[in-house]
Amino acid sequence: MAHQHDHDHHDHSHQDGHGHGHSHGHVGHSHAPDNFGFAFAAGVTLNTVFVVAELAFGYAANSLALISDAVHNFSDVISLLLAWAALWLARKQPTQQHTYGYRRASILAALVNAGLLLIAVGGIAVEAVNRIQEPAAVAGWTVVLVAALGILVNGGTALLFMRGRHGDLNIRGAYLHMAADAGVSFGVVIAALVIMATGWLWVDPVISLCIAAVVLASGWGLARDSVNLALDGVPKGIELAKVKDYLVTLEGVTELHDLHIWAMSTNETALTAHLVRPAGFNDAFLHGVCEELSHRFNIHHATLQIEASSEVCKLAPAEVV
């Protein structure tokens, strides 16, 4: 069997005379996401200070709404810490017990944060329904000022995570928590101003329900994508059919089987496949395929087994996983 490990554009190959080739491609990319350490540190600090401020003003103004919002914002501090811890774990080196390292911690964090978002939606909706049944006066300018501060804190923190929200589900979870809270605070400001001007107490719960609907949509998307990754589904943005089409049309390849694509973390994708290539292989072929998988499909961790024939491969039948 020939084994070729392609890492950072260096090749290591071994030959023992058998007619199979095995290539592990890890092609010259840094898979660690951009350094969001500052974003997490700033977000946790700002939101902790904001929670303390909300509790202080809430007790001073005797506002149950502000105290409740402080408790909700504390859950955001927890979600940020969770995502930050997952980012740190994902960068730890593999061990003999965990040969992939702890990359999947980021998937678990995204899954938990999706759950927290959906729980928050339920809390907002229940509170809004209660307000519709029993309208309550909003405590004027105190609520407006504290909520405006919430827009700045949560909106500012969301902006810190904005650039990473498309490429990393874990970062997207942190972004959505902050963006949702900025939206809630904005709704509180608008509702308070309208109520002070018109006396329409129903505006507050109606705006809350609209915000809950928006958060539900984004939270549901995060939950769906994180569950998909947790179940080793093909990551969003990668089409299995296109990857198949690319591999089966490679020069000299007559058959493809045992193709699997899954997420190692929220920003790193792996692939394994058996390619039947009767003419054999060389390092240039293997390196080129791994390089192309990286560039075309953002699959950086490819492992390919080259076979002269599929007759003796127990994994060749389509129904065998």
PDB file of C-alpha atoms in Angstrom:
ATOM      1  CA  MET A   1       0.000   0.000   0.000  1.00  0.00           C
ATOM      2  CA  ALA A   2       1.238   3.474  -0.747  1.00  0.00           C
ATOM      3  CA  HIS A   3       0.517   6.177   1.754  1.00  0.00           C
ATOM      4  CA  GLN A   4       0.823   9.828   0.913  1.00  0.00           C
ATOM      5  CA  HIS A   5       0.251  12.497   3.513  1.00  0.00           C
ATOM      6  CA  ASP A   6       0.045  15.943   2.010  1.00  0.00           C
ATOM      7  CA  HIS A   7       0.377  18.631   4.654  1.00  0.00           C
ATOM      8  CA  ASP A   8       1.287  22.243   4.039  1.00  0.00           C
ATOM      9  CA  HIS A   9       2.421  21.330   0.510  1.00  0.00           C
ATOM     10  CA  HIS A  10       4.955  18.712   1.673  1.00  0.00           C
ATOM     11  CA  ASP A  11       4.641  15.114   0.521  1.00  0.00           C
ATOM     12  CA  HIS A  12       5.452  11.991   2.536  1.00  0.00           C
ATOM     13  CA  SER A  13       4.951   8.675   0.759  1.00  0.00           C
ATOM     14  CA  HIS A  14       5.689   5.048   1.508  1.00  0.00           C
ATOM     15  CA  GLN A  15       5.473   2.087  -0.842  1.00  0.00           C
ATOM     16  CA  ASP A  16       5.167  -1.576   0.124  1.00  0.00           C
ATOM     17  CA  GLY A  17       4.361  -3.101  -3.245  1.00  0.00           C
ATOM     18  CA  HIS A  18       0.611  -3.629  -2.938  1.00  0.00           C
ATOM     19  CA  GLY A  19      -1.781  -2.298  -5.543  1.00  0.00           C
ATOM     20  CA  HIS A  20      -3.548   0.226  -3.345  1.00  0.00           C
ATOM     21  CA  GLY A  21      -2.844   3.845  -2.698  1.00  0.00           C
ATOM     22  CA  HIS A  22      -3.871   5.893   0.284  1.00  0.00           C
ATOM     23  CA  SER A  23      -3.670   9.644   0.291  1.00  0.00           C
ATOM     24  CA  HIS A  24      -4.321  11.942   3.188  1.00  0.00           C
ATOM     25  CA  GLY A  25      -4.644  15.519   2.026  1.00  0.00           C
ATOM     26  CA  HIS A  26      -4.436  18.408   4.471  1.00  0.00           C
ATOM     27  CA  VAL A  27      -3.534  20.997   1.923  1.00  0.00           C
ATOM     28  CA  GLY A  28      -1.648  24.025   3.128  1.00  0.00           C
ATOM     29  CA  HIS A  29      -4.440  25.821   4.990  1.00  0.00           C
ATOM     30  CA  SER A  30      -4.782  27.121   8.480  1.00  0.00           C
ATOM     31  CA  HIS A  31      -8.127  25.789   9.637  1.00  0.00           C
ATOM     32  CA  ALA A  32      -8.300  27.773  12.835  1.00  0.00           C
ATOM     33  CA  PRO A  33     -10.847  30.559  12.386  1.00  0.00           C
ATOM     34  CA  ASP A  34      -9.766  34.162  12.497  1.00  0.00           C
ATOM     35  CA  ASN A  35      -8.759  35.183  15.987  1.00  0.00           C
ATOM     36  CA  PHE A  36     -12.028  36.068  17.709  1.00  0.00           C
ATOM     37  CA  GLY A  37     -10.441  36.072  21.162  1.00  0.00           C
ATOM     38  CA  PHE A  38     -10.744  39.866  21.418  1.00  0.00           C
ATOM     39  CA  ALA A  39     -14.372  39.763  20.247  1.00  0.00           C
ATOM     40  CA  PHE A  40     -15.279  37.208  22.917  1.00  0.00           C
ATOM     41  CA  ALA A  41     -13.354  39.031  25.663  1.00  0.00           C
ATOM     42  CA  ALA A  42     -14.983  42.359  24.747  1.00  0.00           C
ATOM     43  CA  GLY A  43     -18.430  40.788  24.421  1.00  0.00           C
ATOM     44  CA  VAL A  44     -18.277  38.993  27.762  1.00  0.00           C
ATOM     45  CA  THR A  45     -16.948  42.096  29.565  1.00  0.00           C
ATOM     46  CA  LEU A  46     -19.457  44.539  28.041  1.00  0.00           C
ATOM     47  CA  ASN A  47     -22.431  42.240  28.591  1.00  0.00           C
ATOM     48  CA  THR A  48     -21.454  41.478  32.194  1.00  0.00           C
ATOM     49  CA  VAL A  49     -21.232  45.196  32.960  1.00  0.00           C
ATOM     50  CA  PHE A  50     -24.569  45.726  31.210  1.00  0.00           C
ATOM     51  CA  VAL A  51     -26.242  42.968  33.263  1.00  0.00           C
ATOM     52  CA  VAL A  52     -25.055  44.605  36.505  1.00  0.00           C
ATOM     53  CA  ALA A  53     -26.295  48.017  35.272  1.00  0.00           C
ATOM     54  CA  GLU A  54     -29.694  46.600  34.311  1.00  0.00           C
ATOM     55  CA  LEU A  55     -30.118  44.948  37.704  1.00  0.00           C
ATOM     56  CA  ALA A  56     -29.195  48.200  39.483  1.00  0.00           C
ATOM     57  CA  PHE A  57     -31.549  50.357  37.392  1.00  0.00           C
ATOM     58  CA  GLY A  58     -34.242  47.678  37.525  1.00  0.00           C
ATOM     59  CA  TYR A  59     -34.312  47.636  41.302  1.00  0.00           C
ATOM     60  CA  ALA A  60     -34.079  51.436  41.450  1.00  0.00           C
ATOM     61  CA  ALA A  61     -36.981  51.911  39.038  1.00  0.00           C
ATOM     62  CA  ASN A  62     -38.880  48.905  40.424  1.00  0.00           C
ATOM     63  CA  SER A  63     -39.018  47.609  36.833  1.00  0.00           C
ATOM     64  CA  LEU A  64     -39.649  43.887  36.497  1.00  0.00           C
ATOM     65  CA  ALA A  65     -38.999  44.220  32.744  1.00  0.00           C
ATOM     66  CA  LEU A  66     -35.441  45.452  33.293  1.00  0.00           C
ATOM     67  CA  ILE A  67     -34.686  42.794  35.901  1.00  0.00           C
ATOM     68  CA  SER A  68     -36.054  40.082  33.581  1.00  0.00           C
ATOM     69  CA  ASP A  69     -33.989  41.445  30.692  1.00  0.00           C
ATOM     70  CA  ALA A  70     -30.893  41.402  32.927  1.00  0.00           C
ATOM     71  CA  VAL A  71     -31.454  37.689  33.576  1.00  0.00           C
ATOM     72  CA  HIS A  72     -31.881  37.131  29.827  1.00  0.00           C
ATOM     73  CA  ASN A  73     -28.682  39.059  29.071  1.00  0.00           C
ATOM     74  CA  PHE A  74     -26.856  36.948  31.637  1.00  0.00           C
ATOM     75  CA  SER A  75     -27.776  33.912  29.523  1.00  0.00           C
ATOM     76  CA  ASP A  76     -26.009  35.683  26.649  1.00  0.00           C
ATOM     77  CA  VAL A  77     -22.857  35.955  28.746  1.00  0.00           C
ATOM     78  CA  ILE A  78     -23.101  32.179  29.282  1.00  0.00           C
ATOM     79  CA  SER A  79     -23.579  31.564  25.539  1.00  0.00           C
ATOM     80  CA  LEU A  80     -20.549  33.731  24.697  1.00  0.00           C
ATOM     81  CA  LEU A  81     -18.422  31.881  27.252  1.00  0.00           C
ATOM     82  CA  LEU A  82     -19.602  28.578  25.793  1.00  0.00           C
ATOM     83  CA  ALA A  83     -18.703  29.582  22.221  1.00  0.00           C
ATOM     84  CA  TRP A  84     -15.352  30.994  23.400  1.00  0.00           C
ATOM     85  CA  ALA A  85     -14.504  27.774  25.260  1.00  0.00           C
ATOM     86  CA  ALA A  86     -15.390  25.737  22.156  1.00  0.00           C
ATOM     87  CA  LEU A  87     -13.095  27.927  20.024  1.00  0.00           C
ATOM     88  CA  TRP A  88     -10.272  27.351  22.508  1.00  0.00           C
ATOM     89  CA  LEU A  89     -10.887  23.593  22.634  1.00  0.00           C
ATOM     90  CA  ALA A  90     -10.965  23.353  18.830  1.00  0.00           C
ATOM     91  CA  ARG A  91      -7.390  24.650  18.726  1.00  0.00           C
ATOM     92  CA  LYS A  92      -6.005  22.097  21.163  1.00  0.00           C
ATOM     93  CA  GLN A  93      -3.678  19.462  19.745  1.00  0.00           C
ATOM     94  CA  PRO A  94      -4.940  15.900  19.100  1.00  0.00           C
ATOM     95  CA  THR A  95      -4.285  13.299  21.778  1.00  0.00           C
ATOM     96  CA  GLN A  96      -4.040   9.515  21.746  1.00  0.00           C
ATOM     97  CA  GLN A  97      -7.622   9.410  23.035  1.00  0.00           C
ATOM     98  CA  HIS A  98      -8.975  12.166  20.754  1.00  0.00           C
ATOM     99  CA  THR A  99      -7.094  11.779  17.478  1.00  0.00           C
ATOM    100  CA  TYR A 100      -8.984  14.630  15.787  1.00  0.00           C
ATOM    101  CA  GLY A 101      -8.453  16.880  18.800  1.00  0.00           C
ATOM    102  CA  TYR A 102     -11.527  18.646  20.198  1.00  0.00           C
ATOM    103  CA  ARG A 103     -12.741  20.311  17.009  1.00  0.00           C
ATOM    104  CA  ARG A 104     -16.294  18.996  17.399  1.00  0.00           C
ATOM    105  CA  ALA A 105     -16.683  21.034  20.598  1.00  0.00           C
ATOM    106  CA  SER A 106     -17.551  23.944  18.286  1.00  0.00           C
ATOM    107  CA  ILE A 107     -20.447  21.927  16.835  1.00  0.00           C
ATOM    108  CA  LEU A 108     -21.749  21.099  20.319  1.00  0.00           C
ATOM    109  CA  ALA A 109     -21.487  24.775  21.333  1.00  0.00           C
ATOM    110  CA  ALA A 110     -23.455  25.850  18.247  1.00  0.00           C
ATOM    111  CA  LEU A 111     -26.103  23.235  19.051  1.00  0.00           C
ATOM    112  CA  VAL A 112     -26.456  24.382  22.679  1.00  0.00           C
ATOM    113  CA  ASN A 113     -26.546  28.042  21.625  1.00  0.00           C
ATOM    114  CA  ALA A 114     -29.290  27.267  19.117  1.00  0.00           C
ATOM    115  CA  GLY A 115     -31.277  25.704  21.955  1.00  0.00           C
ATOM    116  CA  LEU A 116     -30.721  28.776  24.145  1.00  0.00           C
ATOM    117  CA  LEU A 117     -31.930  31.040  21.318  1.00  0.00           C
ATOM    118  CA  LEU A 118     -35.125  29.022  20.897  1.00  0.00           C
ATOM    119  CA  ILE A 119     -35.718  29.055  24.681  1.00  0.00           C
ATOM    120  CA  ALA A 120     -35.255  32.845  24.625  1.00  0.00           C
ATOM    121  CA  VAL A 121     -37.870  33.089  21.857  1.00  0.00           C
ATOM    122  CA  GLY A 122     -40.299  31.147  24.040  1.00  0.00           C
ATOM    123  CA  GLY A 123     -39.639  33.492  26.967  1.00  0.00           C
ATOM    124  CA  ILE A 124     -40.207  36.601  24.837  1.00  0.00           C
ATOM    125  CA  ALA A 125     -43.414  35.151  23.373  1.00  0.00           C
ATOM    126  CA  VAL A 126     -44.858  34.138  26.766  1.00  0.00           C
ATOM    127  CA  GLU A 127     -44.085  37.566  28.235  1.00  0.00           C
ATOM    128  CA  ALA A 128     -45.671  39.266  25.199  1.00  0.00           C
ATOM    129  CA  VAL A 129     -48.869  37.196  25.469  1.00  0.00           C
ATOM    130  CA  ASN A 130     -49.096  38.040  29.192  1.00  0.00           C
ATOM    131  CA  ARG A 131     -48.685  41.743  28.358  1.00  0.00           C
ATOM    132  CA  ILE A 132     -51.495  41.529  25.789  1.00  0.00           C
ATOM    133  CA  GLN A 133     -53.824  40.013  28.401  1.00  0.00           C
ATOM    134  CA  GLU A 134     -52.707  42.385  31.157  1.00  0.00           C
ATOM    135  CA  PRO A 135     -51.182  45.559  29.659  1.00  0.00           C
ATOM    136  CA  ALA A 136     -48.518  47.147  31.867  1.00  0.00           C
ATOM    137  CA  ALA A 137     -47.165  50.668  31.772  1.00  0.00           C
ATOM    138  CA  VAL A 138     -43.583  51.047  30.614  1.00  0.00           C
ATOM    139  CA  ALA A 139     -41.378  52.916  33.101  1.00  0.00           C
ATOM    140  CA  GLY A 140     -40.661  55.826  30.762  1.00  0.00           C
ATOM    141  CA  TRP A 141     -37.228  57.272  30.145  1.00  0.00           C
ATOM    142  CA  THR A 142     -35.361  54.925  32.479  1.00  0.00           C
ATOM    143  CA  VAL A 143     -36.342  51.973  30.287  1.00  0.00           C
ATOM    144  CA  VAL A 144     -35.545  53.922  27.097  1.00  0.00           C
ATOM    145  CA  LEU A 145     -32.050  54.884  28.279  1.00  0.00           C
ATOM    146  CA  VAL A 146     -31.148  51.397  29.535  1.00  0.00           C
ATOM    147  CA  ALA A 147     -32.532  49.770  26.384  1.00  0.00           C
ATOM    148  CA  ALA A 148     -30.570  52.264  24.235  1.00  0.00           C
ATOM    149  CA  LEU A 149     -27.442  51.209  26.116  1.00  0.00           C
ATOM    150  CA  GLY A 150     -28.409  47.614  25.321  1.00  0.00           C
ATOM    151  CA  ILE A 151     -28.510  48.435  21.596  1.00  0.00           C
ATOM    152  CA  LEU A 152     -24.971  49.820  21.800  1.00  0.00           C
ATOM    153  CA  VAL A 153     -23.582  46.924  23.855  1.00  0.00           C
ATOM    154  CA  ASN A 154     -25.293  44.063  21.995  1.00  0.00           C
ATOM    155  CA  GLY A 155     -25.113  45.695  18.573  1.00  0.00           C
ATOM    156  CA  GLY A 156     -21.424  46.496  19.047  1.00  0.00           C
ATOM    157  CA  THR A 157     -20.689  42.927  20.143  1.00  0.00           C
ATOM    158  CA  ALA A 158     -22.653  41.533  17.174  1.00  0.00           C
ATOM    159  CA  LEU A 159     -20.530  43.633  14.794  1.00  0.00           C
ATOM    160  CA  LEU A 160     -17.381  42.026  16.231  1.00  0.00           C
ATOM    161  CA  PHE A 161     -18.668  38.618  15.138  1.00  0.00           C
ATOM    162  CA  MET A 162     -20.263  39.695  11.851  1.00  0.00           C
ATOM    163  CA  ARG A 163     -17.284  38.855   9.610  1.00  0.00           C
ATOM    164  CA  GLY A 164     -17.159  35.236  10.824  1.00  0.00           C
ATOM    165  CA  ARG A 165     -20.869  34.386  10.851  1.00  0.00           C
ATOM    166  CA  HIS A 166     -20.969  32.770   7.397  1.00  0.00           C
ATOM    167  CA  GLY A 167     -17.856  30.602   7.678  1.00  0.00           C
ATOM    168  CA  ASP A 168     -18.246  29.259  11.224  1.00  0.00           C
ATOM    169  CA  LEU A 169     -21.474  28.031  12.816  1.00  0.00           C
ATOM    170  CA  ASN A 170     -20.098  28.591  16.320  1.00  0.00           C
ATOM    171  CA  ILE A 171     -19.337  32.266  15.555  1.00  0.00           C
ATOM    172  CA  ARG A 172     -22.756  32.527  13.893  1.00  0.00           C
ATOM    173  CA  GLY A 173     -24.373  31.385  17.142  1.00  0.00           C
ATOM    174  CA  ALA A 174     -22.592  34.135  19.105  1.00  0.00           C
ATOM    175  CA  TYR A 175     -23.515  36.694  16.436  1.00  0.00           C
ATOM    176  CA  LEU A 176     -27.195  35.718  16.428  1.00  0.00           C
ATOM    177  CA  HIS A 177     -27.447  35.955  20.234  1.00  0.00           C
ATOM    178  CA  MET A 178     -26.028  39.475  20.201  1.00  0.00           C
ATOM    179  CA  ALA A 179     -28.007  40.606  17.139  1.00  0.00           C
ATOM    180  CA  ALA A 180     -31.231  39.221  18.643  1.00  0.00           C
ATOM    181  CA  ASP A 181     -30.676  41.110  21.886  1.00  0.00           C
ATOM    182  CA  ALA A 182     -29.873  44.323  20.028  1.00  0.00           C
ATOM    183  CA  GLY A 183     -33.175  43.829  18.188  1.00  0.00           C
ATOM    184  CA  VAL A 184     -35.061  43.261  21.435  1.00  0.00           C
ATOM    185  CA  SER A 185     -33.537  46.424  22.953  1.00  0.00           C
ATOM    186  CA  PHE A 186     -34.438  48.399  19.817  1.00  0.00           C
ATOM    187  CA  GLY A 187     -38.013  47.123  20.099  1.00  0.00           C
ATOM    188  CA  VAL A 188     -38.157  48.211  23.747  1.00  0.00           C
ATOM    189  CA  VAL A 189     -37.021  51.746  22.824  1.00  0.00           C
ATOM    190  CA  ILE A 190     -39.569  52.065  19.992  1.00  0.00           C
ATOM    191  CA  ALA A 191     -42.385  50.629  22.110  1.00  0.00           C
ATOM    192  CA  ALA A 192     -41.594  52.907  25.069  1.00  0.00           C
ATOM    193  CA  LEU A 193     -41.470  56.029  22.879  1.00  0.00           C
ATOM    194  CA  VAL A 194     -44.747  55.150  21.115  1.00  0.00           C
ATOM    195  CA  ILE A 195     -46.475  54.344  24.416  1.00  0.00           C
ATOM    196  CA  MET A 196     -45.308  57.616  26.016  1.00  0.00           C
ATOM    197  CA  ALA A 197     -46.608  59.529  22.984  1.00  0.00           C
ATOM    198  CA  THR A 198     -49.925  57.738  22.458  1.00  0.00           C
ATOM    199  CA  GLY A 199     -50.699  55.632  25.545  1.00  0.00           C
ATOM    200  CA  TRP A 200     -51.090  52.517  23.345  1.00  0.00           C
ATOM    201  CA  LEU A 201     -49.937  49.812  25.746  1.00  0.00           C
ATOM    202  CA  TRP A 202     -50.535  47.062  23.144  1.00  0.00           C
ATOM    203  CA  VAL A 203     -47.580  48.295  21.066  1.00  0.00           C
ATOM    204  CA  ASP A 204     -45.060  46.769  23.512  1.00  0.00           C
ATOM    205  CA  PRO A 205     -46.215  43.105  23.260  1.00  0.00           C
ATOM    206  CA  VAL A 206     -46.873  43.354  19.496  1.00  0.00           C
ATOM    207  CA  ILE A 207     -43.318  44.547  18.812  1.00  0.00           C
ATOM    208  CA  SER A 208     -42.024  41.815  21.147  1.00  0.00           C
ATOM    209  CA  LEU A 209     -43.893  39.149  19.147  1.00  0.00           C
ATOM    210  CA  CYS A 210     -42.477  40.511  15.861  1.00  0.00           C
ATOM    211  CA  ILE A 211     -38.943  40.344  17.291  1.00  0.00           C
ATOM    212  CA  ALA A 212     -39.610  36.820  18.604  1.00  0.00           C
ATOM    213  CA  ALA A 213     -40.613  35.747  15.077  1.00  0.00           C
ATOM    214  CA  VAL A 214     -37.354  37.106  13.609  1.00  0.00           C
ATOM    215  CA  VAL A 215     -35.237  35.452  16.326  1.00  0.00           C
ATOM    216  CA  LEU A 216     -37.157  32.187  15.810  1.00  0.00           C
ATOM    217  CA  ALA A 217     -36.315  32.173  12.096  1.00  0.00           C
ATOM    218  CA  SER A 218     -32.590  32.698  12.669  1.00  0.00           C
ATOM    219  CA  GLY A 219     -32.471  30.410  15.706  1.00  0.00           C
ATOM    220  CA  TRP A 220     -34.241  27.632  13.809  1.00  0.00           C
ATOM    221  CA  GLY A 221     -31.722  27.915  10.976  1.00  0.00           C
ATOM    222  CA  LEU A 222     -28.835  27.664  13.454  1.00  0.00           C
ATOM    223  CA  ALA A 223     -30.463  24.655  15.141  1.00  0.00           C
ATOM    224  CA  ARG A 224     -31.059  22.890  11.812  1.00  0.00           C
ATOM    225  CA  ASP A 225     -27.475  23.415  10.608  1.00  0.00           C
ATOM    226  CA  SER A 226     -25.862  22.445  13.930  1.00  0.00           C
ATOM    227  CA  VAL A 227     -27.980  19.275  14.234  1.00  0.00           C
ATOM    228  CA  ASN A 228     -26.968  18.392  10.662  1.00  0.00           C
ATOM    229  CA  LEU A 229     -23.271  18.723  11.561  1.00  0.00           C
ATOM    230  CA  ALA A 230     -23.727  16.817  14.828  1.00  0.00           C
ATOM    231  CA  LEU A 231     -25.213  13.916  12.816  1.00  0.00           C
ATOM    232  CA  ASP A 232     -22.253  13.972  10.375  1.00  0.00           C
ATOM    233  CA  GLY A 233     -24.382  15.396   7.576  1.00  0.00           C
ATOM    234  CA  VAL A 234     -22.813  17.014   4.517  1.00  0.00           C
ATOM    235  CA  PRO A 235     -22.110  20.618   5.594  1.00  0.00           C
ATOM    236  CA  LYS A 236     -24.237  23.400   4.174  1.00  0.00           C
ATOM    237  CA  GLY A 237     -22.743  24.863   1.006  1.00  0.00           C
ATOM    238  CA  ILE A 238     -21.254  21.587  -0.248  1.00  0.00           C
ATOM    239  CA  GLU A 239     -23.148  19.590  -2.884  1.00  0.00           C
ATOM    240  CA  LEU A 240     -22.349  15.886  -2.751  1.00  0.00           C
ATOM    241  CA  ALA A 241     -23.344  15.417  -6.409  1.00  0.00           C
ATOM    242  CA  LYS A 242     -20.807  18.018  -7.582  1.00  0.00           C
ATOM    243  CA  VAL A 243     -18.013  16.443  -5.521  1.00  0.00           C
ATOM    244  CA  LYS A 244     -18.933  13.047  -7.038  1.00  0.00           C
ATOM    245  CA  ASP A 245     -18.922  14.502 -10.549  1.00  0.00           C
ATOM    246  CA  TYR A 246     -15.460  15.956  -9.981  1.00  0.00           C
ATOM    247  CA  LEU A 247     -13.960  12.733  -8.580  1.00  0.00           C
ATOM    248  CA  VAL A 248     -15.402  10.312 -11.173  1.00  0.00           C
ATOM    249  CA  THR A 249     -14.171  12.472 -14.077  1.00  0.00           C
ATOM    250  CA  LEU A 250     -10.556  12.505 -12.877  1.00  0.00           C
ATOM    251  CA  GLU A 251      -8.063  11.177 -15.405  1.00  0.00           C
ATOM    252  CA  GLY A 252      -7.776   7.394 -15.192  1.00  0.00           C
ATOM    253  CA  VAL A 253     -10.536   6.963 -12.579  1.00  0.00           C
ATOM    254  CA  THR A 254     -13.082   4.316 -13.587  1.00  0.00           C
ATOM    255  CA  GLU A 255     -15.136   4.085 -10.387  1.00  0.00           C
ATOM    256  CA  LEU A 256     -15.863   5.873  -7.108  1.00  0.00           C
ATOM    257  CA  HIS A 257     -17.251   4.336  -3.926  1.00  0.00           C
ATOM    258  CA  ASP A 258     -17.396   4.789  -0.153  1.00  0.00           C
ATOM    259  CA  LEU A 259     -17.565   8.587  -0.438  1.00  0.00           C
ATOM    260  CA  HIS A 260     -18.219  10.397   2.852  1.00  0.00           C
ATOM    261  CA  ILE A 261     -18.214  14.129   3.600  1.00  0.00           C
ATOM    262  CA  TRP A 262     -18.674  15.465   7.127  1.00  0.00           C
ATOM    263  CA  ALA A 263     -17.716  18.316   9.436  1.00  0.00           C
ATOM    264  CA  MET A 264     -14.748  17.943  11.761  1.00  0.00           C
ATOM    265  CA  SER A 265     -15.690  21.284  13.307  1.00  0.00           C
ATOM    266  CA  THR A 266     -17.916  24.249  12.484  1.00  0.00           C
ATOM    267  CA  ASN A 267     -15.357  25.510   9.958  1.00  0.00           C
ATOM    268  CA  GLU A 268     -13.450  22.422   8.765  1.00  0.00           C
ATOM    269  CA  THR A 269     -14.730  19.712   6.422  1.00  0.00           C
ATOM    270  CA  ALA A 270     -13.368  16.201   5.881  1.00  0.00           C
ATOM    271  CA  LEU A 271     -13.774  13.727   3.025  1.00  0.00           C
ATOM    272  CA  THR A 272     -12.938  10.065   2.520  1.00  0.00           C
ATOM    273  CA  ALA A 273     -13.352   8.148  -0.741  1.00  0.00           C
ATOM    274  CA  HIS A 274     -12.142   5.089  -2.646  1.00  0.00           C
ATOM    275  CA  LEU A 275     -11.101   5.745  -6.247  1.00  0.00           C
ATOM    276  CA  VAL A 276     -10.588   2.875  -8.696  1.00  0.00           C
ATOM    277  CA  ARG A 277      -7.659   3.799 -10.977  1.00  0.00           C
ATOM    278  CA  PRO A 278      -6.278   0.711 -12.779  1.00  0.00           C
ATOM    279  CA  ALA A 279      -3.245   2.597 -14.096  1.00  0.00           C
ATOM    280  CA  GLY A 280      -2.081   3.323 -10.554  1.00  0.00           C
ATOM    281  CA  PHE A 281      -1.203   6.705  -9.102  1.00  0.00           C
ATOM    282  CA  ASN A 282       1.623   9.063  -8.254  1.00  0.00           C
ATOM    283  CA  ASP A 283       2.145  11.771  -5.679  1.00  0.00           C
ATOM    284  CA  ALA A 284       1.375  14.548  -8.165  1.00  0.00           C
ATOM    285  CA  PHE A 285      -2.063  13.029  -8.886  1.00  0.00           C
ATOM    286  CA  LEU A 286      -2.946  12.667  -5.213  1.00  0.00           C
ATOM    287  CA  HIS A 287      -1.665  16.104  -4.285  1.00  0.00           C
ATOM    288  CA  GLY A 288      -3.536  17.691  -7.202  1.00  0.00           C
ATOM    289  CA  VAL A 289      -6.857  16.075  -6.229  1.00  0.00           C
ATOM    290  CA  CYS A 290      -6.542  17.205  -2.604  1.00  0.00           C
ATOM    291  CA  GLU A 291      -5.565  20.707  -3.706  1.00  0.00           C
ATOM    292  CA  GLU A 292      -8.582  20.902  -6.039  1.00  0.00           C
ATOM    293  CA  LEU A 293     -10.990  19.611  -3.360  1.00  0.00           C
ATOM    294  CA  SER A 294      -9.722  22.377  -1.104  1.00  0.00           C
ATOM    295  CA  HIS A 295     -10.102  25.142  -3.677  1.00  0.00           C
ATOM    296  CA  ARG A 296     -13.348  24.014  -5.311  1.00  0.00           C
ATOM    297  CA  PHE A 297     -15.313  22.743  -2.342  1.00  0.00           C
ATOM    298  CA  ASN A 298     -13.522  24.081   0.758  1.00  0.00           C
ATOM    299  CA  ILE A 299     -12.745  20.499   1.805  1.00  0.00           C
ATOM    300  CA  HIS A 300      -9.324  20.740   3.447  1.00  0.00           C
ATOM    301  CA  HIS A 301      -9.026  17.312   5.064  1.00  0.00           C
ATOM    302  CA  ALA A 302      -9.308  14.727   2.255  1.00  0.00           C
ATOM    303  CA  THR A 303      -8.339  11.068   2.546  1.00  0.00           C
ATOM    304  CA  LEU A 304      -8.330   9.090  -0.725  1.00  0.00           C
ATOM    305  CA  GLN A 305      -7.757   5.383  -1.202  1.00  0.00           C
ATOM    306  CA  ILE A 306      -6.617   4.426  -4.707  1.00  0.00           C
ATOM    307  CA  GLU A 307      -7.474   0.881  -5.829  1.00  0.00           C
ATOM    308  CA  ALA A 308      -6.602  -1.047  -8.994  1.00  0.00           C
ATOM    309  CA  SER A 309      -9.993  -2.789  -8.823  1.00  0.00           C
ATOM    310  CA  SER A 310     -13.077  -2.679  -6.615  1.00  0.00           C
ATOM    311  CA  GLU A 311     -13.616  -6.458  -6.729  1.00  0.00           C
ATOM    312  CA  VAL A 312     -12.011  -7.185  -3.363  1.00  0.00           C
ATOM    313  CA  CYS A 313     -13.097  -3.996  -1.589  1.00  0.00           C
ATOM    314  CA  LYS A 314     -15.726  -4.803   1.031  1.00  0.00           C
ATOM    315  CA  LEU A 315     -16.871  -1.167   1.021  1.00  0.00           C
ATOM    316  CA  ALA A 316     -17.600  -1.050  -2.719  1.00  0.00           C
ATOM    317  CA  PRO A 317     -21.328  -1.985  -2.599  1.00  0.00           C
ATOM    318  CA  ALA A 318     -23.531   1.118  -2.449  1.00  0.00           C
ATOM    319  CA  GLU A 319     -25.518  -0.187   0.532  1.00  0.00           C
ATOM    320  CA  VAL A 320     -22.380  -0.692   2.655  1.00  0.00           C
ATOM    321  CA  VAL A 321     -21.304   2.208   4.879  1.00  0.00           C
TER     322      VAL A 321
END
